[in-house]
Amino acid sequence: MQPPAFIRHLGHFTLAVSLLTACNANPPQTTASVPPSASPVMLPPSPAAKPTPVKPAAPLKPRSLRLQLKLSTAMAERFGLKQVDLSQCSQNLSNVQTVMTFPSELPTETQTALQAAGVTVRNESGQTILEFANTLEELTSEELGLEYTLNDLPTGSATAQTIFRDAANQELGYLDYEVTITETSATTVVMELRSTGEEASIDPCPRLEASLTGATLTGTGGDLSAAPAGTPTPTPSGTPTPTPSPSGAVILNPPVVESLSATTGHALDTITITGLNFTGASNVTFAGVSAYSFTVDSDTQITAQVPNAFTSGKVMVINSAGNSQSSETFTRIITSLTPRIIRVRAGVADGGDGSSWSAAYNRLELALYLAEPNDEIWVSSGRFVPTTPEIANRAATFQLRSNIPVYGGFNGTESTREERNPTLNRTILSGDISGNDNYSDADFSDVEENSYHVVTGASQTILDGVTIIGGNADGPAPYDRGGGIYNNGVSPTLNNVILNDHRALNMGAAMYNVNGAAPVLTSFQMENNASPNVGGAIYSHLGATPTLTNGLIRLNSAKFGGAMFQDSGTATLTNVQFMANTASTLGGGIFNRRQAPMTLTNVTFDNNRAVMGAGIYSFDNSPITINGATFTNNRADNGAGMYCYEQSSPHIRNAIFRSNHAKFNGGGMYVYKHSGATPPLENVVFALNTAREGAGLALRSGASPVITNSVFAQNTATAYGGGLFAYNRANAQLKYVTFFDNIAAGGPDIYAHSLTNLNISNAIIWADIGNAARATALLTSSLAISNSLVRNLGATNHSGSGNIESEPLFFNPGVI
């Protein structure tokens, strides 16, 4: 779900707050002066430089709504080892925007008071819409948040959306929810957000999970998702629960770090931190990078694993009362300056270091985390998932890393990469967390727990010799796209990769490319992927430029672009086959739009299905350039082989349109609405196609190609234009063309109608039998035929000279 359009015009209601972080002792403070008339909004006191406990909330009057937001820095235990410190991203979460819609209009005095406080108030169709923005403050050292209250509201159910944006107005995500206001009581809505332990689109923020009390969560988007029912307040694994005081409050003292057991170490080495007041520690960081894992052994000792994403710095312990960092600097030891081969093997015991097949890692995600730039990862045959059934984190993914290539297809004995055989030794990267998928049936209930993205791409990296299966992107954005691989602004190289059996709720079931992503795929396969919306296999937009070579894209389905949907950007395809793909509306094989030029070389479209453009549907000034193509056995209502609409001029050389069927227009190809365009069609064969009109080629509304060295043979139209149907100013030029044995009730070879002028030269227009005119022009249309051989020339209403009527002496004309 996308935010409503009117969010772009939010008014600003800025709380008197300070934005503090755990690693900034003296942050700048920001205050806002609020007019005395702003009685409907209760502002919290401006915090001091150091976090202070939040004061008890004041009682609320009836018909009041208090909205509280808490953003916890603690980790959800179920996400395993990796920790994230929200203090790293608090500066980015600088803009929290809320829109509320109430079912009736507010009293005038309430509206005036809200407007004086900076809230935008709009009345539309008897409803009241409030729009305002806030800034997060630090409530405690491990919690960010805000609070505000609206009084004198109308009764009934109100809908609301709260959006999180960074300082550059980029959206992290949003929450949709519904609250109920009553005449006799007040309502408090508490939104609690927790990190999932994974990076979000706004670096270095994590993705977040939200739970609401006092309201019903109806939707999420971006890097926000609903917390699973019953999710406890997250605490680090092994952390003792602090003992409450008699009043119910938790009493913690700031931690004190005294010493480290080592000041150097490799990634994942365990070090001991000694000191005081470690009970209730919420995070351990190395130069601001969260420890890979940590446990609180006692109030005076913590053990932590060294993270990989830092080089050198202080170690800090954080709890809700404060933080403390070591006096010593910890330095991570780089394993080797010489590139290594890190081996991963299915089924081996845990504890290897990847240095040999006998000491291989058994988890690919761990090898990816620990590898250094220019290392190689070799993966044996077997099945690998990015999370375990016990953790079952659907957001977990195999995160590729720059300059760390991954090669599959090993049997676990090889000493060189050339010895591997990915065909015999299948390396399977699977989203099937539970291991229960049955991809051969039509029941998708067994994929409900599968990973949203099996693989997440990176630039300057290679993924080679693997099979990626079982992604199920059925969550809120961005988890509704890219079930197989998700590429956001990155350009991985994928060689010998199979992407099969993926699902996406919205777009790009096998592959999703966005923000200039430029993946390069060679020797690939995409089969049995599906989306109910767009891009059954591939979806690319916002300048994404995929390059596909030597591939098979088969049995994929979507509403638009059964196999591939290109939305802006460019795409280059060479030696790619589109077979048996289905779109319930447009573009069974390819759908491209929004000035998305494509270049296709030696491509095949066979047995695809759609309402329009079973092979290709192109529109909105998105030209297709083809050099070598075969369109066979495709079926659609219009443009069975190819449908070009709205200035999407086709530039085609060396193509065959054979045995395609359209219910209405353009069995082979349909070009519609191309004012002023004269695209070239050269060395093109239209044969054995069927349609009502224009069985071979249908031109309409200004579509005026230049057709040279081409053949129209044995096409059958039930109405007009067995070979060529031209209508409404479709002023085409035809040179060195042959029309042979086409069939139609009117104009078996050529039919021109409604202000259409065809200029034909050096052509053969012939049939072995029949005495009817082979070409017909009606309603102020004309045929200019010159220097051509025409059967029944006298029956054809044409102008021109130099024509003859004699047997062309075709050699073996029955074979097309």
JSON list of C-alpha atoms in Angstrom, two decimals, residues 174-349:
[
{"chain": "A", "resi": 174, "resn": "TYR", "atom": "CA", "xyz": [4.60, 3.37, 7.38]},
{"chain": "A", "resi": 175, "resn": "LEU", "atom": "CA", "xyz": [1.87, 1.98, 9.63]},
{"chain": "A", "resi": 176, "resn": "ASP", "atom": "CA", "xyz": [-1.86, 2.03, 8.89]},
{"chain": "A", "resi": 177, "resn": "TYR", "atom": "CA", "xyz": [-4.19, 1.63, 11.85]},
{"chain": "A", "resi": 178, "resn": "GLU", "atom": "CA", "xyz": [-7.71, 2.30, 13.13]},
{"chain": "A", "resi": 179, "resn": "VAL", "atom": "CA", "xyz": [-8.72, 3.79, 16.48]},
{"chain": "A", "resi": 180, "resn": "THR", "atom": "CA", "xyz": [-12.07, 4.31, 18.18]},
{"chain": "A", "resi": 181, "resn": "ILE", "atom": "CA", "xyz": [-13.00, 7.55, 19.97]},
{"chain": "A", "resi": 182, "resn": "THR", "atom": "CA", "xyz": [-15.88, 7.42, 22.48]},
{"chain": "A", "resi": 183, "resn": "GLU", "atom": "CA", "xyz": [-18.00, 10.05, 24.20]},
{"chain": "A", "resi": 184, "resn": "THR", "atom": "CA", "xyz": [-17.27, 8.77, 27.71]},
{"chain": "A", "resi": 185, "resn": "SER", "atom": "CA", "xyz": [-13.61, 7.83, 27.75]},
{"chain": "A", "resi": 186, "resn": "ALA", "atom": "CA", "xyz": [-10.20, 8.62, 26.28]},
{"chain": "A", "resi": 187, "resn": "THR", "atom": "CA", "xyz": [-8.06, 6.45, 24.02]},
{"chain": "A", "resi": 188, "resn": "THR", "atom": "CA", "xyz": [-4.34, 5.78, 24.27]},
{"chain": "A", "resi": 189, "resn": "VAL", "atom": "CA", "xyz": [-2.55, 4.25, 21.30]},
{"chain": "A", "resi": 190, "resn": "VAL", "atom": "CA", "xyz": [0.93, 2.88, 21.92]},
{"chain": "A", "resi": 191, "resn": "MET", "atom": "CA", "xyz": [3.10, 1.94, 18.94]},
{"chain": "A", "resi": 192, "resn": "GLU", "atom": "CA", "xyz": [6.15, -0.15, 19.84]},
{"chain": "A", "resi": 193, "resn": "LEU", "atom": "CA", "xyz": [8.79, -0.73, 17.17]},
{"chain": "A", "resi": 194, "resn": "ARG", "atom": "CA", "xyz": [11.60, -3.25, 17.41]},
{"chain": "A", "resi": 195, "resn": "SER", "atom": "CA", "xyz": [14.53, -3.96, 15.16]},
{"chain": "A", "resi": 196, "resn": "THR", "atom": "CA", "xyz": [14.52, -7.19, 13.19]},
{"chain": "A", "resi": 197, "resn": "GLY", "atom": "CA", "xyz": [18.30, -7.20, 13.16]},
{"chain": "A", "resi": 198, "resn": "GLU", "atom": "CA", "xyz": [18.50, -6.59, 9.42]},
{"chain": "A", "resi": 199, "resn": "GLU", "atom": "CA", "xyz": [19.52, -3.56, 7.42]},
{"chain": "A", "resi": 200, "resn": "ALA", "atom": "CA", "xyz": [16.78, -1.37, 5.99]},
{"chain": "A", "resi": 201, "resn": "SER", "atom": "CA", "xyz": [16.79, 0.67, 2.83]},
{"chain": "A", "resi": 202, "resn": "ILE", "atom": "CA", "xyz": [17.92, 3.72, 4.84]},
{"chain": "A", "resi": 203, "resn": "ASP", "atom": "CA", "xyz": [21.40, 2.75, 5.96]},
{"chain": "A", "resi": 204, "resn": "PRO", "atom": "CA", "xyz": [22.36, 2.11, 8.72]},
{"chain": "A", "resi": 205, "resn": "CYS", "atom": "CA", "xyz": [18.83, 1.79, 10.10]},
{"chain": "A", "resi": 206, "resn": "PRO", "atom": "CA", "xyz": [17.42, -1.68, 10.66]},
{"chain": "A", "resi": 207, "resn": "ARG", "atom": "CA", "xyz": [14.12, -2.98, 9.45]},
{"chain": "A", "resi": 208, "resn": "LEU", "atom": "CA", "xyz": [11.50, -2.66, 12.16]},
{"chain": "A", "resi": 209, "resn": "GLU", "atom": "CA", "xyz": [8.55, -4.63, 13.48]},
{"chain": "A", "resi": 210, "resn": "ALA", "atom": "CA", "xyz": [5.57, -2.82, 15.00]},
{"chain": "A", "resi": 211, "resn": "SER", "atom": "CA", "xyz": [2.92, -3.79, 17.50]},
{"chain": "A", "resi": 212, "resn": "LEU", "atom": "CA", "xyz": [0.01, -1.56, 18.57]},
{"chain": "A", "resi": 213, "resn": "THR", "atom": "CA", "xyz": [-2.12, -1.41, 21.70]},
{"chain": "A", "resi": 214, "resn": "GLY", "atom": "CA", "xyz": [-5.26, 0.68, 21.77]},
{"chain": "A", "resi": 215, "resn": "ALA", "atom": "CA", "xyz": [-5.58, 0.50, 17.97]},
{"chain": "A", "resi": 216, "resn": "THR", "atom": "CA", "xyz": [-5.97, -2.05, 15.23]},
{"chain": "A", "resi": 217, "resn": "LEU", "atom": "CA", "xyz": [-3.02, -2.35, 12.86]},
{"chain": "A", "resi": 218, "resn": "THR", "atom": "CA", "xyz": [-4.44, -2.60, 9.33]},
{"chain": "A", "resi": 219, "resn": "GLY", "atom": "CA", "xyz": [-1.35, -2.36, 7.15]},
{"chain": "A", "resi": 220, "resn": "THR", "atom": "CA", "xyz": [2.39, -1.74, 6.95]},
{"chain": "A", "resi": 221, "resn": "GLY", "atom": "CA", "xyz": [4.85, -0.81, 4.25]},
{"chain": "A", "resi": 222, "resn": "GLY", "atom": "CA", "xyz": [8.47, -0.10, 3.44]},
{"chain": "A", "resi": 223, "resn": "ASP", "atom": "CA", "xyz": [10.87, -1.43, 6.06]},
{"chain": "A", "resi": 224, "resn": "LEU", "atom": "CA", "xyz": [8.11, -1.72, 8.69]},
{"chain": "A", "resi": 225, "resn": "SER", "atom": "CA", "xyz": [6.15, -4.91, 9.26]},
{"chain": "A", "resi": 226, "resn": "ALA", "atom": "CA", "xyz": [3.71, -6.18, 11.83]},
{"chain": "A", "resi": 227, "resn": "ALA", "atom": "CA", "xyz": [5.26, -7.98, 14.79]},
{"chain": "A", "resi": 228, "resn": "PRO", "atom": "CA", "xyz": [4.05, -11.59, 15.04]},
{"chain": "A", "resi": 229, "resn": "ALA", "atom": "CA", "xyz": [1.26, -12.11, 17.55]},
{"chain": "A", "resi": 230, "resn": "GLY", "atom": "CA", "xyz": [2.60, -12.76, 21.01]},
{"chain": "A", "resi": 231, "resn": "THR", "atom": "CA", "xyz": [6.08, -11.37, 20.32]},
{"chain": "A", "resi": 232, "resn": "PRO", "atom": "CA", "xyz": [7.59, -10.49, 23.71]},
{"chain": "A", "resi": 233, "resn": "THR", "atom": "CA", "xyz": [9.49, -7.32, 24.43]},
{"chain": "A", "resi": 234, "resn": "PRO", "atom": "CA", "xyz": [12.89, -8.11, 22.89]},
{"chain": "A", "resi": 235, "resn": "THR", "atom": "CA", "xyz": [15.95, -8.62, 25.02]},
{"chain": "A", "resi": 236, "resn": "PRO", "atom": "CA", "xyz": [19.37, -9.92, 24.01]},
{"chain": "A", "resi": 237, "resn": "SER", "atom": "CA", "xyz": [19.83, -13.66, 24.24]},
{"chain": "A", "resi": 238, "resn": "GLY", "atom": "CA", "xyz": [20.87, -14.67, 27.72]},
{"chain": "A", "resi": 239, "resn": "THR", "atom": "CA", "xyz": [20.24, -11.28, 29.29]},
{"chain": "A", "resi": 240, "resn": "PRO", "atom": "CA", "xyz": [18.81, -11.57, 32.83]},
{"chain": "A", "resi": 241, "resn": "THR", "atom": "CA", "xyz": [15.56, -9.72, 33.41]},
{"chain": "A", "resi": 242, "resn": "PRO", "atom": "CA", "xyz": [16.07, -6.83, 35.85]},
{"chain": "A", "resi": 243, "resn": "THR", "atom": "CA", "xyz": [14.22, -7.09, 39.14]},
{"chain": "A", "resi": 244, "resn": "PRO", "atom": "CA", "xyz": [11.41, -4.52, 39.45]},
{"chain": "A", "resi": 245, "resn": "SER", "atom": "CA", "xyz": [11.31, -2.20, 42.40]},
{"chain": "A", "resi": 246, "resn": "PRO", "atom": "CA", "xyz": [8.28, -2.38, 44.74]},
{"chain": "A", "resi": 247, "resn": "SER", "atom": "CA", "xyz": [6.68, 0.44, 42.73]},
{"chain": "A", "resi": 248, "resn": "GLY", "atom": "CA", "xyz": [7.03, -1.58, 39.51]},
{"chain": "A", "resi": 249, "resn": "ALA", "atom": "CA", "xyz": [9.83, 0.51, 37.99]},
{"chain": "A", "resi": 250, "resn": "VAL", "atom": "CA", "xyz": [13.05, -1.16, 36.78]},
{"chain": "A", "resi": 251, "resn": "ILE", "atom": "CA", "xyz": [16.11, 0.21, 38.56]},
{"chain": "A", "resi": 252, "resn": "LEU", "atom": "CA", "xyz": [19.32, 0.05, 36.56]},
{"chain": "A", "resi": 253, "resn": "ASN", "atom": "CA", "xyz": [22.63, 1.80, 37.00]},
{"chain": "A", "resi": 254, "resn": "PRO", "atom": "CA", "xyz": [24.77, 2.90, 34.05]},
{"chain": "A", "resi": 255, "resn": "PRO", "atom": "CA", "xyz": [27.26, 0.20, 33.08]},
{"chain": "A", "resi": 256, "resn": "VAL", "atom": "CA", "xyz": [30.99, 0.59, 33.73]},
{"chain": "A", "resi": 257, "resn": "VAL", "atom": "CA", "xyz": [33.47, -1.10, 31.36]},
{"chain": "A", "resi": 258, "resn": "GLU", "atom": "CA", "xyz": [36.76, -1.85, 33.11]},
{"chain": "A", "resi": 259, "resn": "SER", "atom": "CA", "xyz": [38.72, -4.20, 30.86]},
{"chain": "A", "resi": 260, "resn": "LEU", "atom": "CA", "xyz": [38.72, -6.47, 27.82]},
{"chain": "A", "resi": 261, "resn": "SER", "atom": "CA", "xyz": [40.15, -9.97, 27.76]},
{"chain": "A", "resi": 262, "resn": "ALA", "atom": "CA", "xyz": [41.79, -9.16, 24.41]},
{"chain": "A", "resi": 263, "resn": "THR", "atom": "CA", "xyz": [42.24, -6.02, 22.37]},
{"chain": "A", "resi": 264, "resn": "THR", "atom": "CA", "xyz": [42.64, -7.78, 19.03]},
{"chain": "A", "resi": 265, "resn": "GLY", "atom": "CA", "xyz": [40.76, -10.64, 17.41]},
{"chain": "A", "resi": 266, "resn": "HIS", "atom": "CA", "xyz": [39.26, -12.14, 14.30]},
{"chain": "A", "resi": 267, "resn": "ALA", "atom": "CA", "xyz": [35.61, -11.83, 13.38]},
{"chain": "A", "resi": 268, "resn": "LEU", "atom": "CA", "xyz": [33.49, -14.13, 15.59]},
{"chain": "A", "resi": 269, "resn": "ASP", "atom": "CA", "xyz": [36.27, -14.48, 18.18]},
{"chain": "A", "resi": 270, "resn": "THR", "atom": "CA", "xyz": [34.76, -14.34, 21.67]},
{"chain": "A", "resi": 271, "resn": "ILE", "atom": "CA", "xyz": [36.10, -11.76, 24.10]},
{"chain": "A", "resi": 272, "resn": "THR", "atom": "CA", "xyz": [35.23, -11.15, 27.74]},
{"chain": "A", "resi": 273, "resn": "ILE", "atom": "CA", "xyz": [34.23, -7.71, 28.96]},
{"chain": "A", "resi": 274, "resn": "THR", "atom": "CA", "xyz": [34.50, -7.09, 32.71]},
{"chain": "A", "resi": 275, "resn": "GLY", "atom": "CA", "xyz": [33.06, -4.24, 34.70]},
{"chain": "A", "resi": 276, "resn": "LEU", "atom": "CA", "xyz": [29.95, -3.29, 36.69]},
{"chain": "A", "resi": 277, "resn": "ASN", "atom": "CA", "xyz": [26.20, -2.99, 36.24]},
{"chain": "A", "resi": 278, "resn": "PHE", "atom": "CA", "xyz": [25.93, -5.21, 33.18]},
{"chain": "A", "resi": 279, "resn": "THR", "atom": "CA", "xyz": [22.53, -6.60, 34.15]},
{"chain": "A", "resi": 280, "resn": "GLY", "atom": "CA", "xyz": [19.98, -5.46, 31.60]},
{"chain": "A", "resi": 281, "resn": "ALA", "atom": "CA", "xyz": [22.55, -4.63, 28.91]},
{"chain": "A", "resi": 282, "resn": "SER", "atom": "CA", "xyz": [20.72, -4.04, 25.65]},
{"chain": "A", "resi": 283, "resn": "ASN", "atom": "CA", "xyz": [23.67, -3.93, 23.26]},
{"chain": "A", "resi": 284, "resn": "VAL", "atom": "CA", "xyz": [27.42, -4.24, 22.87]},
{"chain": "A", "resi": 285, "resn": "THR", "atom": "CA", "xyz": [29.11, -2.32, 20.06]},
{"chain": "A", "resi": 286, "resn": "PHE", "atom": "CA", "xyz": [32.58, -2.24, 18.51]},
{"chain": "A", "resi": 287, "resn": "ALA", "atom": "CA", "xyz": [33.19, 1.29, 17.21]},
{"chain": "A", "resi": 288, "resn": "GLY", "atom": "CA", "xyz": [29.43, 1.61, 16.81]},
{"chain": "A", "resi": 289, "resn": "VAL", "atom": "CA", "xyz": [29.00, -1.76, 15.06]},
{"chain": "A", "resi": 290, "resn": "SER", "atom": "CA", "xyz": [26.87, -4.20, 17.05]},
{"chain": "A", "resi": 291, "resn": "ALA", "atom": "CA", "xyz": [28.52, -7.37, 18.26]},
{"chain": "A", "resi": 292, "resn": "TYR", "atom": "CA", "xyz": [27.66, -10.44, 16.22]},
{"chain": "A", "resi": 293, "resn": "SER", "atom": "CA", "xyz": [26.27, -11.85, 19.47]},
{"chain": "A", "resi": 294, "resn": "PHE", "atom": "CA", "xyz": [26.66, -11.29, 23.18]},
{"chain": "A", "resi": 295, "resn": "THR", "atom": "CA", "xyz": [25.48, -12.77, 26.48]},
{"chain": "A", "resi": 296, "resn": "VAL", "atom": "CA", "xyz": [25.36, -11.24, 29.94]},
{"chain": "A", "resi": 297, "resn": "ASP", "atom": "CA", "xyz": [27.13, -13.80, 32.12]},
{"chain": "A", "resi": 298, "resn": "SER", "atom": "CA", "xyz": [26.71, -11.80, 35.32]},
{"chain": "A", "resi": 299, "resn": "ASP", "atom": "CA", "xyz": [26.41, -8.24, 36.55]},
{"chain": "A", "resi": 300, "resn": "THR", "atom": "CA", "xyz": [30.19, -7.95, 36.10]},
{"chain": "A", "resi": 301, "resn": "GLN", "atom": "CA", "xyz": [30.88, -9.94, 32.93]},
{"chain": "A", "resi": 302, "resn": "ILE", "atom": "CA", "xyz": [29.73, -10.06, 29.28]},
{"chain": "A", "resi": 303, "resn": "THR", "atom": "CA", "xyz": [31.00, -12.30, 26.50]},
{"chain": "A", "resi": 304, "resn": "ALA", "atom": "CA", "xyz": [30.69, -10.92, 22.98]},
{"chain": "A", "resi": 305, "resn": "GLN", "atom": "CA", "xyz": [31.58, -12.07, 19.47]},
{"chain": "A", "resi": 306, "resn": "VAL", "atom": "CA", "xyz": [33.62, -9.72, 17.30]},
{"chain": "A", "resi": 307, "resn": "PRO", "atom": "CA", "xyz": [31.66, -8.32, 14.32]},
{"chain": "A", "resi": 308, "resn": "ASN", "atom": "CA", "xyz": [33.06, -8.32, 10.81]},
{"chain": "A", "resi": 309, "resn": "ALA", "atom": "CA", "xyz": [31.96, -4.88, 9.62]},
{"chain": "A", "resi": 310, "resn": "PHE", "atom": "CA", "xyz": [34.48, -2.73, 11.50]},
{"chain": "A", "resi": 311, "resn": "THR", "atom": "CA", "xyz": [38.26, -2.36, 11.76]},
{"chain": "A", "resi": 312, "resn": "SER", "atom": "CA", "xyz": [39.23, -0.65, 15.00]},
{"chain": "A", "resi": 313, "resn": "GLY", "atom": "CA", "xyz": [37.64, 1.27, 17.88]},
{"chain": "A", "resi": 314, "resn": "LYS", "atom": "CA", "xyz": [36.30, 1.31, 21.44]},
{"chain": "A", "resi": 315, "resn": "VAL", "atom": "CA", "xyz": [33.95, -1.34, 22.84]},
{"chain": "A", "resi": 316, "resn": "MET", "atom": "CA", "xyz": [30.76, 0.01, 24.41]},
{"chain": "A", "resi": 317, "resn": "VAL", "atom": "CA", "xyz": [28.12, -1.58, 26.67]},
{"chain": "A", "resi": 318, "resn": "ILE", "atom": "CA", "xyz": [24.67, -0.01, 26.65]},
{"chain": "A", "resi": 319, "resn": "ASN", "atom": "CA", "xyz": [21.68, -0.33, 28.96]},
{"chain": "A", "resi": 320, "resn": "SER", "atom": "CA", "xyz": [18.64, 1.83, 29.60]},
{"chain": "A", "resi": 321, "resn": "ALA", "atom": "CA", "xyz": [20.46, 3.88, 32.24]},
{"chain": "A", "resi": 322, "resn": "GLY", "atom": "CA", "xyz": [23.40, 4.86, 30.07]},
{"chain": "A", "resi": 323, "resn": "ASN", "atom": "CA", "xyz": [26.50, 3.49, 28.40]},
{"chain": "A", "resi": 324, "resn": "SER", "atom": "CA", "xyz": [30.20, 3.03, 28.96]},
{"chain": "A", "resi": 325, "resn": "GLN", "atom": "CA", "xyz": [33.08, 2.35, 26.60]},
{"chain": "A", "resi": 326, "resn": "SER", "atom": "CA", "xyz": [36.43, 0.72, 27.08]},
{"chain": "A", "resi": 327, "resn": "SER", "atom": "CA", "xyz": [39.61, 2.67, 27.58]},
{"chain": "A", "resi": 328, "resn": "GLU", "atom": "CA", "xyz": [41.36, 0.20, 25.26]},
{"chain": "A", "resi": 329, "resn": "THR", "atom": "CA", "xyz": [40.92, 0.21, 21.51]},
{"chain": "A", "resi": 330, "resn": "PHE", "atom": "CA", "xyz": [39.94, -3.11, 20.00]},
{"chain": "A", "resi": 331, "resn": "THR", "atom": "CA", "xyz": [41.35, -3.94, 16.56]},
{"chain": "A", "resi": 332, "resn": "ARG", "atom": "CA", "xyz": [39.91, -6.64, 14.32]},
{"chain": "A", "resi": 333, "resn": "ILE", "atom": "CA", "xyz": [42.54, -8.87, 12.76]},
{"chain": "A", "resi": 334, "resn": "ILE", "atom": "CA", "xyz": [42.11, -9.31, 9.03]},
{"chain": "A", "resi": 335, "resn": "THR", "atom": "CA", "xyz": [42.44, -13.04, 8.44]},
{"chain": "A", "resi": 336, "resn": "SER", "atom": "CA", "xyz": [44.73, -12.72, 5.44]},
{"chain": "A", "resi": 337, "resn": "LEU", "atom": "CA", "xyz": [45.73, -10.17, 2.87]},
{"chain": "A", "resi": 338, "resn": "THR", "atom": "CA", "xyz": [45.90, -13.06, 0.41]},
{"chain": "A", "resi": 339, "resn": "PRO", "atom": "CA", "xyz": [42.50, -13.94, -1.06]},
{"chain": "A", "resi": 340, "resn": "ARG", "atom": "CA", "xyz": [41.15, -17.14, 0.43]},
{"chain": "A", "resi": 341, "resn": "ILE", "atom": "CA", "xyz": [38.83, -19.88, -0.73]},
{"chain": "A", "resi": 342, "resn": "ILE", "atom": "CA", "xyz": [36.09, -20.34, 1.86]},
{"chain": "A", "resi": 343, "resn": "ARG", "atom": "CA", "xyz": [34.27, -23.65, 1.55]},
{"chain": "A", "resi": 344, "resn": "VAL", "atom": "CA", "xyz": [30.68, -24.38, 2.53]},
{"chain": "A", "resi": 345, "resn": "ARG", "atom": "CA", "xyz": [29.34, -27.92, 2.63]},
{"chain": "A", "resi": 346, "resn": "ALA", "atom": "CA", "xyz": [25.91, -29.21, 3.49]},
{"chain": "A", "resi": 347, "resn": "GLY", "atom": "CA", "xyz": [25.56, -31.69, 6.32]},
{"chain": "A", "resi": 348, "resn": "VAL", "atom": "CA", "xyz": [28.95, -31.25, 7.99]},
{"chain": "A", "resi": 349, "resn": "ALA", "atom": "CA", "xyz": [29.30, -30.56, 11.70]}
]
